[in-house]
Amino acid sequence: MATASVAFKSREDHRKQMELEEARKAGLAPAEVDEDGKEINPHIPQYMSSAPWYLNAERPSLKHQRKWKSDPNYTKSWYDRGAKIFQADKYRKGACENCGAMTHSTKTCMERPRKLGSRWTGKSIAPDEKIETFELDYDGKRDRWNGYDAASYKHVIERYEARDEARKKYLKDQQLKKLEERNNQNEDGVSDDEDNEDVLKVDEAKVDESKQMDFAKVEKRVRTTGGGSTGTVRNLRIREDTAKYLLNLDVNSAHYDPKTRSMREDPVPDTDPNEKFYAGDNQNRVSGQALEFKQLNIHAWEAFDKGQDVHMQAAPSQAELLYRNFKINKEKLKSQTKDTIMEKYGNAATEEALPRELLLGQSEREVEYDRAGRIIKGQETSLPKSKYEEDVYINNHTSVWGSWWKDHQWGYKCCQQTVRNSYCTGAAGIEAAEAAADLMKANIARKEANEDMLAPAQEKNLAAWGSEVPEDLDLDEEKLVEALKKEDERWREEKDERKRKYNVKWNDDVTPEEMEAYRMKRVHHDDPMKDFLN
């Protein structure tokens, strides 16, 4: 027996609860009811969310399995769009300066900005909008269709239905027109039976398509023995037509796959194409929109190979738009090339006769030439024009850039400046440039004179510091011996840090004897006997 899983404080409480349940079963105690006043079936486990079918219980009885904590403040209503509550006759303080409504400010006004707002004119005061606030629950905040009005989609459906009706009417009119023309052409020499057939065809064309054979009917199968809980079956062909696998019973003819119901090859290839009802599934791949889709794929591949960032599967709309623009540009280029050729050479297929002057190469215009072939009279010489702007002066210049040349630099002739897009300084700029050039020349000459005066002192220093010692160098032998001893001490200090003294006195003055001692003691890395010197 299934009972409620309730926690008791003591064994006495548990015993009393068991006695109460036994009394209820025997009919000696009143039955337990839920919050709605309905009797609770004791055979239903209290932890079950739905009762089994064999217990014949109407609903579960546990409060925690239902929304017993629903907040009465939550609502499922939505904003009343476009609703107005009050319309004033004159402007009110604190209202929108543009339209006069109190429910929004001038900055957030959605009305067209007026030349003079309602604050100054006091006319055309807009009504106040209806402001509402709702407290939505968890699901209401996340419901993407909350507040959606299904009637707003009605105009879209009506537009498509009107288009379909117009299309059906147009096709019906075309069919009637063709049949009537055929009847008029075959009035003479046609038997009565054929006339009756044409009349029947006209009558059938006048019948509404919905009353004809239902080719687009959708039938649903629910829990059928064939398998599948739901499915759709379309009557896509007339049942009187021969099935495609019965068109050619030869075992060596086109293969039919019963699983996919496909026959790719043509079952009767020798039959007249005008009399064929079915030419194989491959026929659909090389005709109609399938061929256009194939060309679209090829164009996307070629465009990607040439560097275009296009992918048919990743961005099909972009690929289709690119292919459409490609076809439009191709047609434009083709027509432009054709027009250019026809304009240059003419069109022999036109019925218009060529003018006599163009046909015979003659005109009434008189031109006089001299012996050199120059035109003297009759036709003015036209100056050739370039694609660039001519005679356009900028920055107060009176000449164009490139009208002056000096020292391998282009410039402006009016101010002789070689900096492009500079402001013109005129004659004053030319004088200042000449003065600056003269001053530079004077400075260069002064510098060269100073260098000539310092040349002997530099030669004397080269004797002491140069890499090669001149032959006429005069050295003191005693100072040279002393310098060699100092060089040996410095060399030993560099090899052993312990011999270096604490108080080191350094002198930057180098005598010619010390320099000669350094040259004699230094190590020549290119000398093959350098390892045997010390």
Coordinates of C-alpha atoms in Angstrom, one line a residue, residues 161-359:
E161 CA -3.5 35.6 -51.9
A162 CA -4.2 38.5 -54.3
R163 CA -1.1 37.7 -56.2
D164 CA -2.0 34.0 -56.6
E165 CA -5.6 34.9 -57.6
A166 CA -4.3 37.3 -60.3
R167 CA -1.9 34.7 -61.5
K168 CA -4.6 32.0 -61.8
K169 CA -6.9 34.4 -63.5
Y170 CA -4.2 35.4 -66.0
L171 CA -3.4 31.8 -66.8
K172 CA -7.0 30.9 -67.2
D173 CA -7.5 33.8 -69.6
Q174 CA -4.5 32.8 -71.6
Q175 CA -5.8 29.2 -71.8
L176 CA -9.3 30.3 -72.9
K177 CA -7.8 32.7 -75.5
K178 CA -5.7 29.9 -77.0
L179 CA -8.6 27.5 -77.2
E180 CA -10.9 30.1 -78.7
E181 CA -8.3 30.9 -81.4
R182 CA -7.9 27.2 -82.1
N183 CA -11.7 26.9 -82.5
N184 CA -11.9 29.9 -84.8
Q185 CA -9.1 28.5 -87.0
N186 CA -10.6 25.0 -87.2
E187 CA -14.2 26.1 -87.9
D188 CA -14.0 25.0 -91.5
G189 CA -13.1 21.3 -92.3
V190 CA -13.4 20.0 -88.8
S191 CA -15.7 17.2 -87.8
D192 CA -18.4 17.6 -85.2
D193 CA -16.6 15.3 -82.7
E194 CA -13.6 17.5 -82.7
D195 CA -15.8 20.6 -82.2
N196 CA -17.4 18.9 -79.3
E197 CA -14.0 18.1 -77.8
D198 CA -12.8 21.7 -78.1
V199 CA -16.0 23.0 -76.5
L200 CA -15.5 20.5 -73.6
K201 CA -11.9 21.8 -73.2
V202 CA -13.2 25.4 -73.0
D203 CA -15.7 24.4 -70.4
E204 CA -13.1 22.6 -68.4
A205 CA -10.8 25.6 -68.5
K206 CA -13.7 27.8 -67.1
V207 CA -14.1 25.5 -64.1
D208 CA -12.2 26.6 -61.0
E209 CA -8.9 24.9 -60.4
S210 CA -9.9 24.0 -56.8
K211 CA -12.8 21.9 -58.2
Q212 CA -10.5 20.0 -60.6
M213 CA -8.3 17.0 -59.6
D214 CA -6.6 17.6 -56.3
F215 CA -3.0 17.3 -57.1
A216 CA -1.6 19.1 -54.1
K217 CA -3.7 17.3 -51.5
V218 CA -1.7 16.4 -48.3
E219 CA -2.7 13.3 -46.5
K220 CA -1.3 12.5 -43.0
R221 CA -0.7 9.0 -41.7
V222 CA -0.9 8.6 -38.0
R223 CA 0.2 5.3 -36.3
T224 CA -0.1 3.3 -39.5
T225 CA 1.2 -0.2 -39.9
G226 CA 3.6 0.9 -42.5
G227 CA 5.7 2.7 -39.8
G228 CA 6.1 6.2 -38.8
S229 CA 3.9 8.2 -36.4
T230 CA 3.3 11.1 -38.8
G231 CA 4.1 11.7 -42.5
T232 CA 2.9 13.4 -45.6
V233 CA 1.8 11.9 -48.9
R234 CA 1.4 14.1 -52.0
N235 CA -0.5 13.1 -55.1
L236 CA 2.0 14.5 -57.5
R237 CA 0.8 12.6 -60.6
I238 CA -2.5 11.5 -62.2
R239 CA -3.1 7.9 -61.2
E240 CA -4.1 7.1 -64.8
D241 CA -0.5 7.8 -66.0
T242 CA 1.8 4.9 -66.5
A243 CA 4.5 4.6 -63.8
K244 CA 8.0 5.3 -64.9
Y245 CA 9.2 1.8 -64.1
L246 CA 6.6 0.4 -66.5
L247 CA 7.5 2.5 -69.5
N248 CA 10.2 0.0 -70.5
L249 CA 10.1 -3.5 -69.2
D250 CA 13.4 -4.5 -70.6
V251 CA 15.8 -5.7 -67.9
N252 CA 18.7 -3.9 -69.5
S253 CA 16.9 -0.5 -69.7
A254 CA 17.3 2.3 -67.2
H255 CA 17.8 1.3 -63.6
Y256 CA 14.9 2.0 -61.2
D257 CA 15.7 2.3 -57.5
P258 CA 12.6 1.4 -55.5
K259 CA 13.9 2.8 -52.2
T260 CA 14.3 6.4 -53.5
R261 CA 11.8 5.9 -56.4
S262 CA 14.4 7.4 -58.8
M263 CA 15.2 6.5 -62.4
R264 CA 18.1 8.7 -63.6
E265 CA 18.4 7.5 -67.2
D266 CA 15.9 7.8 -69.9
P267 CA 13.8 4.6 -70.1
V268 CA 12.8 5.2 -73.7
P269 CA 15.6 7.1 -75.4
D270 CA 14.5 6.3 -78.9
T271 CA 11.0 7.9 -78.6
D272 CA 10.2 11.3 -80.1
P273 CA 11.0 14.0 -77.5
N274 CA 7.7 15.8 -78.2
E275 CA 5.8 12.7 -77.2
K276 CA 7.7 11.9 -74.1
F277 CA 6.0 12.2 -70.7
Y278 CA 9.1 11.3 -68.7
A279 CA 12.8 11.5 -69.8
G280 CA 14.6 10.5 -66.6
D281 CA 15.5 12.3 -63.4
N282 CA 18.7 13.6 -65.0
Q283 CA 16.6 15.7 -67.3
N284 CA 15.7 17.9 -64.3
R285 CA 19.4 18.4 -63.5
V286 CA 20.2 20.0 -66.9
S287 CA 17.1 22.1 -67.3
G288 CA 15.3 24.9 -65.5
Q289 CA 16.5 26.3 -62.2
A290 CA 18.8 23.3 -61.6
L291 CA 21.0 24.5 -64.5
E292 CA 21.0 28.1 -63.1
F293 CA 22.0 26.8 -59.7
K294 CA 24.8 24.8 -61.3
Q295 CA 26.1 27.9 -63.1
L296 CA 25.9 29.8 -59.8
N297 CA 28.1 27.2 -58.1
I298 CA 30.6 27.4 -60.9
H299 CA 30.7 31.2 -60.8
A300 CA 31.3 31.1 -57.0
W301 CA 34.2 28.6 -57.4
E302 CA 35.8 30.7 -60.1
A303 CA 35.3 33.9 -58.1
F304 CA 36.9 32.3 -55.0
D305 CA 39.9 31.2 -57.1
K306 CA 40.4 34.7 -58.4
G307 CA 40.5 36.2 -54.9
Q308 CA 36.9 37.0 -54.1
D309 CA 35.7 36.3 -50.6
V310 CA 32.6 34.4 -51.6
H311 CA 31.3 31.0 -50.5
M312 CA 28.2 29.3 -51.8
Q313 CA 27.4 27.4 -48.6
A314 CA 28.5 30.0 -46.1
A315 CA 26.8 33.0 -47.7
P316 CA 24.4 31.9 -50.5
S317 CA 22.7 35.3 -50.8
Q318 CA 26.0 37.1 -51.3
A319 CA 27.0 34.6 -54.0
E320 CA 23.7 35.0 -55.8
L321 CA 23.9 38.8 -55.7
L322 CA 27.5 38.7 -56.9
Y323 CA 26.4 36.4 -59.8
R324 CA 23.5 38.6 -60.7
N325 CA 25.7 41.7 -60.8
F326 CA 28.2 39.8 -62.9
K327 CA 25.6 39.0 -65.5
I328 CA 24.3 42.6 -65.5
N329 CA 27.9 43.9 -66.0
K330 CA 28.6 41.3 -68.7
E331 CA 25.5 42.3 -70.6
K332 CA 26.3 46.0 -70.3
L333 CA 29.9 45.4 -71.5
K334 CA 28.6 43.4 -74.4
S335 CA 26.1 46.0 -75.5
Q336 CA 28.7 48.8 -74.9
T337 CA 31.2 47.0 -77.1
K338 CA 28.6 46.5 -79.8
D339 CA 27.5 50.1 -79.7
T340 CA 31.1 51.3 -79.9
I341 CA 31.7 49.1 -83.0
M342 CA 28.5 50.2 -84.7
E343 CA 29.3 53.9 -83.9
K344 CA 32.7 53.6 -85.4
Y345 CA 32.1 51.4 -88.5
G346 CA 28.3 51.7 -88.9
N347 CA 25.6 49.1 -89.2
A348 CA 25.0 47.6 -92.6
A349 CA 21.8 45.9 -91.5
T350 CA 20.0 49.2 -90.8
E351 CA 17.6 50.5 -93.3
E352 CA 18.7 54.1 -92.9
A353 CA 20.8 55.3 -95.9
L354 CA 24.2 56.8 -95.1
P355 CA 24.7 60.5 -95.8
R356 CA 26.2 61.4 -99.2
E357 CA 29.1 63.3 -97.6
L358 CA 30.1 60.2 -95.6
L359 CA 29.4 57.8 -98.4

